[in-house]
Short mmCIF file of C-alpha atoms in Angstrom, two decimals:
data_model
loop_
_atom_site.label_atom_id
_atom_site.label_comp_id
_atom_site.label_asym_id
_atom_site.label_seq_id
_atom_site.Cartn_x
_atom_site.Cartn_y
_atom_site.Cartn_z
CA MET E 1 -85.19 85.46 -68.42
CA ALA E 2 -83.27 82.06 -68.32
CA ASN E 3 -84.16 79.06 -70.22
CA LYS E 4 -85.67 77.01 -67.13
CA GLN E 5 -88.24 79.43 -66.67
CA SER E 6 -89.49 80.05 -69.98
CA LEU E 7 -92.00 77.83 -71.92
CA GLN E 8 -91.31 74.76 -74.03
CA LYS E 9 -92.25 74.63 -77.30
CA GLU E 10 -95.06 72.67 -77.26
CA THR E 11 -97.90 71.97 -74.56
CA SER E 12 -98.08 69.11 -72.74
CA SER E 13 -100.06 67.87 -69.42
CA PHE E 14 -98.38 67.46 -66.13
CA TRP E 15 -100.80 64.97 -65.14
CA ARG E 16 -100.65 62.86 -69.00
CA SER E 17 -96.42 63.89 -68.81
CA THR E 18 -96.07 61.97 -64.94
CA ASP E 19 -98.22 58.80 -65.58
CA LYS E 20 -98.91 57.16 -68.27
CA LEU E 21 -101.44 54.98 -70.29
CA PRO E 22 -101.19 51.41 -71.30
CA ASN E 23 -102.21 50.82 -75.07
CA TYR E 24 -105.37 49.80 -75.79
CA ASN E 25 -105.77 48.01 -79.77
CA GLN E 26 -108.59 49.33 -81.34
CA LEU E 27 -112.00 48.26 -82.88
CA ASP E 28 -111.50 45.06 -85.34
CA LYS E 29 -114.55 43.24 -84.97
CA ASP E 30 -117.65 43.35 -84.45
CA ILE E 31 -119.14 42.90 -81.44
CA LEU E 32 -122.20 42.25 -78.97
CA VAL E 33 -121.80 43.76 -75.00
CA ASP E 34 -124.50 45.38 -73.35
CA THR E 35 -123.46 48.73 -72.71
CA VAL E 36 -121.06 51.42 -75.16
CA VAL E 37 -119.53 54.08 -73.80
CA ALA E 38 -118.46 56.89 -75.59
CA GLY E 39 -115.66 58.89 -74.44
CA GLY E 40 -112.50 58.10 -72.86
CA GLY E 41 -112.66 60.63 -70.13
CA ILE E 42 -113.50 60.51 -66.50
CA ALA E 43 -117.13 60.59 -67.35
CA GLY E 44 -116.94 57.88 -69.73
CA ILE E 45 -114.10 55.69 -67.61
CA THR E 46 -115.98 55.46 -64.14
CA THR E 47 -119.55 54.73 -65.95
CA ALA E 48 -117.93 52.17 -67.75
CA TYR E 49 -115.93 51.01 -64.08
CA MET E 50 -119.93 51.16 -62.39
CA LEU E 51 -121.59 49.07 -64.67
CA ALA E 52 -119.24 46.52 -65.32
CA LYS E 53 -118.73 46.28 -61.12
CA LYS E 54 -122.26 45.79 -61.85
CA GLY E 55 -121.61 43.06 -64.20
CA LYS E 56 -122.96 44.12 -66.78
CA LYS E 57 -120.64 43.37 -70.01
CA VAL E 58 -119.17 46.55 -71.07
CA ALA E 59 -117.71 48.28 -74.04
CA LEU E 60 -115.48 51.10 -73.35
CA VAL E 61 -114.67 53.33 -76.62
CA GLU E 62 -112.06 56.09 -76.98
CA ALA E 63 -112.00 58.31 -81.12
CA ARG E 64 -108.07 58.55 -79.55
CA GLN E 65 -106.18 58.12 -77.31
CA LEU E 66 -108.20 57.84 -73.49
CA VAL E 67 -107.78 60.60 -71.43
CA SER E 68 -106.72 63.08 -74.29
CA GLY E 69 -109.70 65.15 -73.90
CA THR E 70 -110.16 67.53 -70.59
CA THR E 71 -110.08 65.23 -67.70
CA GLY E 72 -106.08 65.29 -69.31
CA TYR E 73 -105.66 68.64 -69.00
CA THR E 74 -107.56 69.41 -65.78
CA THR E 75 -106.63 71.71 -62.20
CA SER E 76 -107.88 68.75 -61.06
CA LYS E 77 -109.90 69.77 -57.94
CA LEU E 78 -112.09 67.70 -56.63
CA THR E 79 -115.02 69.85 -54.97
CA ALA E 80 -118.13 71.48 -54.98
CA GLN E 81 -116.64 74.48 -54.88
CA HIS E 82 -117.17 75.46 -58.43
CA ASP E 83 -116.35 79.16 -57.98
CA LEU E 84 -119.43 81.43 -57.32
CA ILE E 85 -122.58 79.24 -57.53
CA TYR E 86 -125.11 78.87 -54.65
CA ASN E 87 -126.39 82.41 -54.55
CA GLU E 88 -127.28 81.57 -58.11
CA LEU E 89 -128.69 78.89 -58.15
CA ILE E 90 -130.93 79.88 -55.43
CA LYS E 91 -131.89 82.50 -57.35
CA ARG E 92 -133.13 80.94 -60.80
CA TYR E 93 -134.43 77.80 -59.46
CA ASN E 94 -134.68 77.76 -55.56
CA LYS E 95 -132.86 76.71 -51.95
CA ASP E 96 -134.37 72.81 -53.05
CA THR E 97 -131.94 72.55 -56.39
CA ALA E 98 -129.28 74.66 -54.38
CA LYS E 99 -129.08 71.91 -52.17
CA LYS E 100 -129.39 68.78 -53.53
CA TYR E 101 -126.06 70.37 -56.22
CA TYR E 102 -124.01 71.16 -53.41
CA GLN E 103 -125.09 66.94 -52.63
CA ALA E 104 -124.39 65.31 -55.75
CA ASN E 105 -120.75 67.09 -55.65
CA MET E 106 -120.34 65.87 -51.97
CA GLU E 107 -121.42 62.56 -52.85
CA ALA E 108 -119.04 62.69 -55.66
CA LEU E 109 -116.21 63.03 -53.40
CA ALA E 110 -117.34 60.42 -50.98
CA LEU E 111 -117.74 57.79 -53.68
CA VAL E 112 -113.64 59.09 -55.64
CA LYS E 113 -112.82 57.87 -52.39
CA LYS E 114 -114.60 54.91 -51.84
CA PHE E 115 -113.02 53.80 -55.66
CA GLN E 116 -109.53 55.07 -55.45
CA SER E 117 -109.62 52.88 -51.99
CA GLU E 118 -111.13 49.61 -52.68
CA GLU E 119 -109.03 49.30 -56.38
CA LYS E 120 -106.05 50.77 -54.05
CA ILE E 121 -105.11 53.22 -56.15
CA ASP E 122 -102.03 55.79 -55.75
CA CYS E 123 -103.10 58.59 -57.13
CA GLU E 124 -102.07 61.43 -53.55
CA LEU E 125 -105.65 61.70 -52.94
CA GLU E 126 -106.04 63.86 -50.37
CA GLU E 127 -108.35 66.29 -48.07
CA ALA E 128 -108.04 69.89 -49.58
CA ASP E 129 -110.04 73.52 -48.32
CA ALA E 130 -111.20 75.34 -50.62
CA TYR E 131 -111.38 78.95 -51.25
CA VAL E 132 -112.89 81.59 -53.53
CA TYR E 133 -111.12 85.17 -52.87
CA THR E 134 -110.94 88.56 -54.56
CA GLU E 135 -108.47 90.86 -54.33
CA THR E 136 -110.94 94.12 -55.08
CA SER E 137 -114.34 95.58 -53.31
CA ASP E 138 -116.13 95.25 -56.32
CA TRP E 139 -116.13 91.47 -55.45
CA GLU E 140 -116.72 91.96 -52.00
CA GLU E 141 -120.60 92.13 -52.39
CA TRP E 142 -120.99 88.57 -54.37
CA LEU E 143 -119.08 86.67 -51.51
CA GLU E 144 -121.30 88.54 -49.42
CA ARG E 145 -124.07 87.04 -50.70
CA GLU E 146 -122.52 83.31 -51.91
CA ALA E 147 -121.64 83.12 -47.68
CA HIS E 148 -125.46 83.27 -47.10
CA ALA E 149 -126.58 80.92 -49.47
CA TYR E 150 -123.67 78.67 -47.30
CA GLU E 151 -125.42 79.59 -44.37
CA THR E 152 -128.37 79.00 -46.71
CA LEU E 153 -128.07 75.60 -47.38
CA GLY E 154 -125.73 74.29 -43.94
CA ILE E 155 -122.25 73.59 -46.45
CA ASP E 156 -119.46 73.89 -44.50
CA GLY E 157 -117.85 76.71 -44.76
CA GLU E 158 -117.67 80.61 -44.12
CA LEU E 159 -116.98 83.81 -44.97
CA VAL E 160 -112.94 85.11 -44.54
CA LYS E 161 -110.44 87.95 -44.53
CA ASN E 162 -107.13 86.08 -44.37
CA MET E 163 -106.25 82.15 -46.66
CA PRO E 164 -102.59 80.39 -45.75
CA LEU E 165 -102.16 82.12 -49.75
CA ASP E 166 -100.02 84.65 -49.03
CA LEU E 167 -101.92 87.68 -51.37
CA ASP E 168 -103.00 90.84 -50.42
CA ILE E 169 -106.77 90.11 -50.86
CA LYS E 170 -110.71 91.58 -49.23
CA SER E 171 -112.04 88.18 -48.44
CA ALA E 172 -112.51 84.70 -49.50
CA ILE E 173 -115.36 82.18 -48.87
CA VAL E 174 -114.24 78.31 -48.03
CA MET E 175 -115.15 75.62 -48.02
CA HIS E 176 -113.85 72.57 -45.88
CA LYS E 177 -113.24 69.04 -46.63
CA GLN E 178 -113.19 69.41 -50.01
CA ALA E 179 -110.15 67.22 -51.98
CA GLN E 180 -107.33 66.72 -55.02
CA PHE E 181 -105.62 64.11 -56.65
CA HIS E 182 -103.93 62.97 -59.43
CA PRO E 183 -106.46 62.43 -62.13
CA VAL E 184 -104.94 59.92 -64.93
CA LYS E 185 -103.41 58.14 -62.06
CA TYR E 186 -106.90 58.14 -60.71
CA LEU E 187 -108.34 56.32 -63.44
CA HIS E 188 -105.57 54.14 -64.48
CA GLY E 189 -106.56 52.46 -61.30
CA LEU E 190 -110.68 52.72 -62.77
CA LEU E 191 -109.36 51.31 -66.40
CA LYS E 192 -107.76 48.10 -64.47
CA ALA E 193 -110.94 47.47 -62.38
CA ILE E 194 -112.98 47.85 -65.57
CA GLU E 195 -111.08 44.97 -67.47
CA LYS E 196 -110.51 42.42 -64.36
CA ASN E 197 -114.57 43.24 -64.14
CA GLY E 198 -114.88 41.72 -67.91
CA GLY E 199 -115.08 45.07 -69.81
CA GLU E 200 -113.61 45.84 -73.20
CA ILE E 201 -111.22 49.18 -74.09
CA TYR E 202 -110.82 50.24 -77.48
CA GLU E 203 -109.12 53.42 -77.91
CA HIS E 204 -108.86 55.31 -81.86
CA THR E 205 -112.71 54.06 -82.19
CA THR E 206 -114.69 56.64 -83.51
CA VAL E 207 -118.52 55.59 -82.85
CA MET E 208 -119.95 57.80 -85.99
CA ASP E 209 -123.64 56.96 -85.77
CA VAL E 210 -126.49 55.00 -84.18
CA GLU E 211 -128.87 52.74 -85.93
CA ASN E 212 -131.98 51.05 -83.34
CA ASN E 213 -133.82 47.94 -84.95
CA ASN E 214 -134.86 45.68 -82.42
CA GLY E 215 -131.79 46.73 -80.18
CA LEU E 216 -129.17 49.06 -81.14
CA THR E 217 -126.35 49.18 -83.62
CA CYS E 218 -123.39 52.04 -82.89
CA LYS E 219 -121.81 52.35 -86.27
CA THR E 220 -117.46 53.15 -86.71
CA ASP E 221 -115.65 55.30 -89.00
CA LYS E 222 -112.98 51.98 -89.83
CA GLY E 223 -117.01 50.11 -90.78
CA TYR E 224 -117.01 47.85 -87.65
CA SER E 225 -120.14 47.60 -85.05
CA LEU E 226 -121.29 47.44 -81.36
CA THR E 227 -124.37 46.30 -81.21
CA CYS E 228 -125.53 46.71 -77.93
CA GLU E 229 -128.49 47.67 -75.44
CA ASN E 230 -127.15 51.55 -73.99
CA ILE E 231 -125.14 53.30 -75.53
CA VAL E 232 -123.38 56.61 -73.12
CA PHE E 233 -121.84 59.48 -75.20
CA ALA E 234 -119.84 60.77 -72.43
CA THR E 235 -117.16 62.24 -75.51
CA HIS E 236 -116.89 66.21 -74.32
CA ALA E 237 -119.02 67.22 -76.33
CA PRO E 238 -122.24 64.75 -78.11
CA ILE E 239 -121.17 63.99 -81.81
CA TYR E 240 -124.79 61.99 -82.58
CA GLU E 241 -126.50 64.50 -82.20
CA PRO E 242 -130.31 64.42 -84.85
CA ASP E 243 -131.47 68.03 -83.29
CA ASP E 244 -128.77 70.24 -83.10
CA PHE E 245 -130.06 70.71 -79.26
CA TYR E 246 -126.51 69.93 -77.31
CA SER E 247 -124.80 72.05 -80.14
CA ASN E 248 -127.25 74.81 -79.07
CA HIS E 249 -127.86 75.08 -75.94
CA LEU E 250 -123.42 74.17 -74.93
CA LYS E 251 -121.05 76.62 -74.80
CA PRO E 252 -117.01 76.69 -75.73
CA GLU E 253 -114.56 78.19 -72.91
CA SER E 254 -111.18 77.93 -72.89
CA SER E 255 -108.40 78.32 -69.87
CA TYR E 256 -103.94 78.03 -69.44
CA ALA E 257 -102.15 76.65 -67.14
CA LEU E 258 -98.15 75.86 -65.92
CA ALA E 259 -96.60 73.23 -63.61
CA VAL E 260 -93.27 74.96 -62.19
CA LYS E 261 -91.61 74.45 -60.12
CA THR E 262 -90.96 77.14 -57.48
CA GLU E 263 -88.78 78.83 -55.35
CA LYS E 264 -91.02 79.85 -52.55
CA SER E 265 -93.26 76.77 -50.42
CA PHE E 266 -97.35 76.57 -51.07
CA PRO E 267 -99.35 76.74 -47.92
CA GLY E 268 -101.97 73.85 -49.52
CA SER E 269 -105.36 74.23 -49.59
CA MET E 270 -107.01 75.40 -53.38
CA TYR E 271 -107.73 78.93 -55.12
CA ILE E 272 -110.09 80.46 -57.26
CA ASN E 273 -110.18 84.37 -57.74
CA ALA E 274 -113.96 85.42 -58.37
CA GLU E 275 -112.84 88.83 -60.46
CA LEU E 276 -110.85 89.18 -63.79
CA PRO E 277 -108.15 87.44 -65.11
CA LYS E 278 -108.67 84.13 -63.51
CA ARG E 279 -106.41 82.86 -61.43
CA THR E 280 -105.99 79.47 -59.93
CA MET E 281 -103.94 77.87 -57.53
CA ARG E 282 -102.85 74.42 -55.95
CA ALA E 283 -99.96 72.46 -55.46
CA MET E 284 -98.84 69.48 -56.33
CA LYS E 285 -96.42 66.34 -55.63
CA VAL E 286 -95.19 63.81 -57.41
CA ASP E 287 -92.50 60.39 -57.19
CA GLY E 288 -91.73 63.14 -53.53
CA GLU E 289 -90.91 66.40 -56.15
CA ASP E 290 -93.07 69.31 -55.31
CA TYR E 291 -94.43 72.05 -57.12
CA VAL E 292 -96.75 74.48 -58.10
CA LEU E 293 -100.33 74.83 -60.39
CA VAL E 294 -100.68 77.99 -62.21
CA GLY E 295 -104.18 78.52 -63.79
CA GLY E 296 -106.96 80.93 -65.80
CA GLU E 297 -106.91 83.90 -68.43
CA SER E 298 -110.19 81.84 -69.28
CA HIS E 299 -111.87 83.40 -71.68
CA ASP E 300 -114.33 82.41 -74.85
CA THR E 301 -112.92 79.70 -76.85
CA GLY E 302 -111.65 80.77 -80.55
CA ASP E 303 -111.78 84.95 -79.99
CA GLY E 304 -108.60 84.82 -82.32
CA LEU E 305 -106.46 86.91 -79.17
CA SER E 306 -103.13 85.59 -78.69
CA SER E 307 -103.22 82.58 -76.59
CA GLN E 308 -99.34 83.09 -76.23
CA GLU E 309 -99.75 86.05 -74.90
CA ARG E 310 -102.00 83.91 -71.50
CA TYR E 311 -99.24 81.49 -70.74
CA GLU E 312 -96.90 84.53 -70.65
CA GLU E 313 -99.46 86.12 -68.52
CA LEU E 314 -99.22 83.21 -66.33
CA LEU E 315 -96.14 82.43 -66.14
CA ALA E 316 -95.35 85.93 -64.99
CA TYR E 317 -97.89 85.87 -62.44
CA ALA E 318 -96.12 82.52 -61.03
CA ASP E 319 -93.39 83.98 -60.87
CA LYS E 320 -94.21 87.58 -59.02
CA HIS E 321 -95.51 84.89 -56.09
CA PHE E 322 -93.73 81.65 -56.03
CA GLY E 323 -90.44 82.40 -57.89
CA VAL E 324 -90.07 79.91 -61.31
CA ILE E 325 -87.48 77.85 -61.05
CA GLU E 326 -88.43 75.95 -63.67
CA VAL E 327 -91.47 75.67 -65.64
CA VAL E 328 -92.30 71.66 -66.49
CA ASP E 329 -95.37 71.56 -68.39
CA HIS E 330 -98.01 74.15 -69.28
CA TRP E 331 -101.24 72.93 -71.23
CA SER E 332 -104.88 74.13 -71.69
CA SER E 333 -108.62 72.60 -71.13
CA HIS E 334 -111.25 73.25 -72.64
CA ASP E 335 -115.00 73.98 -71.54
CA LEU E 336 -118.32 73.74 -72.16
CA PHE E 337 -121.02 75.14 -70.17
CA SER E 338 -124.93 74.83 -69.83
CA PRO E 339 -126.96 77.12 -69.87
CA ASP E 340 -127.41 76.90 -66.35
CA ARG E 341 -124.09 76.12 -65.07
CA ILE E 342 -125.40 72.41 -64.31
CA PRO E 343 -124.20 69.41 -66.68
CA PHE E 344 -126.54 68.10 -69.03
CA ILE E 345 -126.32 64.35 -67.22
CA GLY E 346 -128.93 61.46 -69.03
CA LYS E 347 -131.63 60.40 -70.88
CA MET E 348 -130.28 61.43 -74.22
CA PHE E 349 -134.04 62.23 -76.26
CA ALA E 350 -137.00 62.53 -75.00
CA ASP E 351 -138.15 60.62 -77.96
CA LYS E 352 -135.33 57.99 -77.79
CA GLU E 353 -134.83 55.10 -75.63
CA ASN E 354 -131.52 53.55 -74.26
CA ILE E 355 -129.83 56.71 -75.47
CA TYR E 356 -127.62 58.59 -72.99
CA THR E 357 -125.10 61.13 -71.81
CA ALA E 358 -123.23 63.26 -70.62
CA THR E 359 -121.72 66.58 -71.05
CA GLY E 360 -121.78 70.82 -70.48
CA PHE E 361 -119.32 70.09 -67.14
CA GLY E 362 -117.93 73.86 -67.31
CA LYS E 363 -115.06 73.54 -65.55
CA TRP E 364 -116.06 71.57 -62.82
CA GLY E 365 -116.15 67.83 -64.55
CA LEU E 366 -114.05 65.57 -62.09
CA SER E 367 -117.20 65.79 -58.85
CA ALA E 368 -119.74 66.33 -61.76
CA ALA E 369 -118.91 63.19 -64.24
CA THR E 370 -118.53 60.90 -60.64
CA ILE E 371 -122.09 61.67 -59.72
CA GLY E 372 -123.23 61.53 -63.36
CA ALA E 373 -121.70 57.71 -63.73
CA GLU E 374 -123.79 57.04 -60.35
CA VAL E 375 -126.99 58.37 -62.01
CA LEU E 376 -126.45 57.33 -65.80
CA THR E 377 -125.95 53.66 -63.61
CA ASP E 378 -128.87 53.27 -62.16
CA LEU E 379 -130.63 55.27 -65.44
CA ILE E 380 -129.95 52.01 -67.05
CA LEU E 381 -130.46 49.51 -64.64
CA GLY E 382 -133.86 50.93 -64.04
CA LYS E 383 -132.84 51.79 -60.85
CA PHE E 384 -134.18 55.39 -58.77
CA ASN E 385 -131.95 58.16 -58.36
CA VAL E 386 -132.51 61.14 -56.43
CA TYR E 387 -130.37 63.36 -58.96
CA THR E 388 -131.75 62.29 -61.75
CA SER E 389 -133.76 65.35 -62.31
CA LEU E 390 -131.15 67.68 -61.08
CA PHE E 391 -129.24 66.72 -64.40
CA SER E 392 -131.73 65.82 -67.12
CA PRO E 393 -131.31 66.84 -70.60
CA ALA E 394 -135.38 67.57 -70.70
CA ARG E 395 -135.11 70.46 -67.41
CA GLU E 396 -136.44 73.34 -67.53
CA LEU E 397 -133.85 75.65 -68.74
CA ASN E 398 -133.94 78.77 -66.74
CA ASP E 399 -130.68 80.53 -68.54
CA THR E 400 -128.44 82.35 -66.41
CA ASP E 401 -128.39 85.95 -66.43
CA LYS E 402 -124.50 86.01 -64.31
CA GLU E 403 -123.13 88.85 -66.32
CA ASP E 404 -120.41 87.07 -69.33
CA GLU E 405 -117.24 86.24 -67.01
CA SER E 406 -114.95 86.27 -70.13
CA GLU E 407 -111.36 87.45 -69.55
CA THR E 408 -111.76 91.08 -71.77
CA ASN E 409 -107.62 92.33 -71.72
CA ALA E 410 -105.67 93.64 -74.34
CA ARG E 411 -104.33 90.50 -76.61
CA THR E 412 -102.27 90.47 -79.90
CA ASP E 413 -103.92 89.18 -83.31
CA ALA E 414 -103.42 85.15 -83.82
CA ASN E 415 -105.87 85.72 -86.52
CA GLU E 416 -104.33 88.34 -88.71
CA ALA E 417 -103.89 88.00 -92.25
CA THR E 418 -100.71 88.01 -93.68
CA LYS E 419 -99.02 86.65 -97.04
CA SER E 420 -97.91 82.35 -96.73
CA LYS E 421 -94.43 83.58 -97.48
CA ASP E 422 -93.86 84.93 -94.07
CA LEU E 423 -95.13 82.17 -92.28
CA GLU E 424 -92.06 81.08 -90.19
CA ASN E 425 -91.80 77.27 -89.29
CA GLY E 426 -94.35 76.11 -87.18
CA GLN E 427 -96.42 79.67 -86.87
CA GLY E 428 -99.79 78.95 -88.55
CA ALA E 429 -102.47 82.95 -89.68
CA MET E 430 -104.78 83.40 -91.46
CA ILE E 431 -104.63 84.38 -95.39
CA GLU E 432 -106.69 85.24 -97.75
CA ILE E 433 -105.97 83.62 -101.77
CA ASP E 434 -108.29 85.54 -104.53
CA GLY E 435 -110.39 86.92 -101.79
CA ASP E 436 -111.29 83.66 -99.68
CA GLU E 437 -109.73 83.10 -96.21
CA ILE E 438 -107.60 79.99 -96.03
CA GLY E 439 -105.85 78.89 -92.85
CA ALA E 440 -102.33 78.40 -93.65
CA TYR E 441 -99.33 76.74 -91.68
CA ARG E 442 -96.14 75.80 -92.39
CA ASP E 443 -94.83 72.90 -90.35
CA ASN E 444 -91.27 72.30 -88.62
CA GLN E 445 -89.72 71.57 -92.03
CA GLY E 446 -90.77 74.23 -93.80
CA GLU E 447 -93.36 72.21 -95.60
CA LEU E 448 -96.81 74.79 -96.35
CA HIS E 449 -100.39 72.90 -95.46
CA LEU E 450 -103.74 74.86 -96.39
CA LEU E 451 -106.84 74.06 -95.08
CA ASP E 452 -110.36 75.28 -95.56
CA ILE E 453 -111.11 76.95 -92.16
CA SER E 454 -114.73 75.40 -92.49
CA CYS E 455 -115.36 73.53 -89.44
CA THR E 456 -116.28 69.44 -90.02
CA HIS E 457 -118.75 69.78 -87.53
CA MET E 458 -121.20 72.49 -88.00
CA GLY E 459 -119.23 75.18 -91.01
CA CYS E 460 -118.21 78.09 -88.34
CA GLY E 461 -114.85 79.02 -89.43
CA VAL E 462 -112.49 77.95 -86.99
CA VAL E 463 -109.52 80.78 -85.41
CA TRP E 464 -105.74 79.61 -85.24
CA ASN E 465 -104.44 79.34 -81.41
CA ASP E 466 -100.94 80.48 -81.57
CA GLY E 467 -100.21 79.27 -77.73
CA ASP E 468 -101.15 75.69 -78.31
CA HIS E 469 -101.02 75.50 -81.92
CA THR E 470 -104.69 74.43 -83.58
CA TRP E 471 -107.41 75.73 -84.90
CA ASP E 472 -110.05 76.60 -82.74
CA CYS E 473 -114.31 77.01 -83.67
CA PRO E 474 -115.94 79.89 -81.41
CA CYS E 475 -119.78 78.64 -81.95
CA HIS E 476 -118.98 74.55 -80.73
CA GLY E 477 -115.54 74.22 -79.39
CA SER E 478 -114.31 71.70 -82.10
CA ARG E 479 -110.70 72.09 -81.78
CA PHE E 480 -108.03 70.28 -85.04
CA ASN E 481 -104.41 69.98 -84.98
CA ALA E 482 -101.92 72.21 -87.19
CA ILE E 483 -102.71 69.88 -89.65
CA GLY E 484 -106.20 69.74 -89.65
CA GLU E 485 -106.83 67.62 -87.52
CA VAL E 486 -109.39 66.49 -85.20
CA ILE E 487 -108.33 66.40 -81.23
CA GLU E 488 -111.36 67.66 -79.42
CA GLY E 489 -115.14 67.58 -80.68
CA PRO E 490 -117.83 67.59 -81.66
CA ALA E 491 -116.29 67.56 -85.14
CA ILE E 492 -115.38 64.33 -86.22
CA GLU E 493 -113.75 64.83 -89.83
CA PRO E 494 -110.11 66.35 -89.87
CA LEU E 495 -110.80 70.09 -91.86
CA GLY E 496 -110.20 70.19 -95.41
CA LYS E 497 -107.56 70.76 -97.98
CA ALA E 498 -107.95 73.69 -99.86
CA GLU E 499 -105.92 74.17 -103.18
CA LYS E 500 -101.98 75.78 -102.90
#
């Protein structure tokens, strides 16, 4: 394979590569605000923006860099078509709940368009139809059921036998008038608006604990405090969790994406298949240049199988269908699923006032996080919102009876035990020392790093991810870089060092 058609050595997000956010200072003093929003993805930034626009004094704090979590590594489809979900919601709950879920996500599309227009943000926002398709007869009945749900709920869409993308499909279901955009450019605009409306923004600032004494005091990792009336945890997973509810009710899943230059032009619209292995596609245009996003290969996080091979599978697929000229970026995304596939947005605990959360967005967080920001804003302002009960963490959960859709193709075991002397530069693996399993990584300078593989969140054993060069927790989705530093929560402490 020619050089430009190969994967780069390091992973990088197309969205983060094509728009650079400003750097923000670390919190270096105690401050007093109305609301603290912890988490610098679309949920946190949109919530901070909406509250600031309402005149509230807001501090937005991010443990690492803004938009460095799931939002920065999305496929960026802004849609109410969340794979096949509406027939499932009708069966699990009722038509009213399913209808409300659709309306909530469609309202989110309208909010993004409104904010984009009001703040004059150039973020390649454009209307596009969304398709779920199948290439196998085994899934035709599932699509027919979903089409019936669309009809029952009054959703603008239908079952079709053909679609603009040239694939040999059995059938597809289309949802009209959805959207796609550049998420980092969009949020860049909202960040400017937060500051313009008096909001404060801090990076590399982690909220470690919350004390509730005549108001809330948020303790940070550097010893400074934010005193506030309300706090929103819009982090990937809640990092403040006294009773483990969220850890016990959120399932982590990983998937992968490529941004490629192609020989064949892409026909427009957005696509995802119903079956496995997952494939998702959309067009992208930045600075007049056309690209195609090809993603998929979903699986349970931390299954230990080779993610490098998953990237290679996507590249082979993209080359087969579009003719790859160049791989521009490749990256992975890590999502948390609630038991009923509806996010947890609202009051974090029934017995604790003024502490809120937004988490469990699955793979469709751009729309759900946007309407979630409106729900949180209304809760904080004491206003009624019709979607509060839909997303409430206190709702009675009807757990999923859907088949496990994790990808099951055979892969190489990326964690096969070896000896440290066999590790090449840039390679990691599990090794055994005196009967103990140790995480080992040899960096590009040849230095060996030995790590305790117990996740610092709740002690699960992390596994090596050979495609991203990370240590991933299969229990709750925490991720650490090759030398053990946290890159995604709920963990907030690095992996421990092991004796050499």
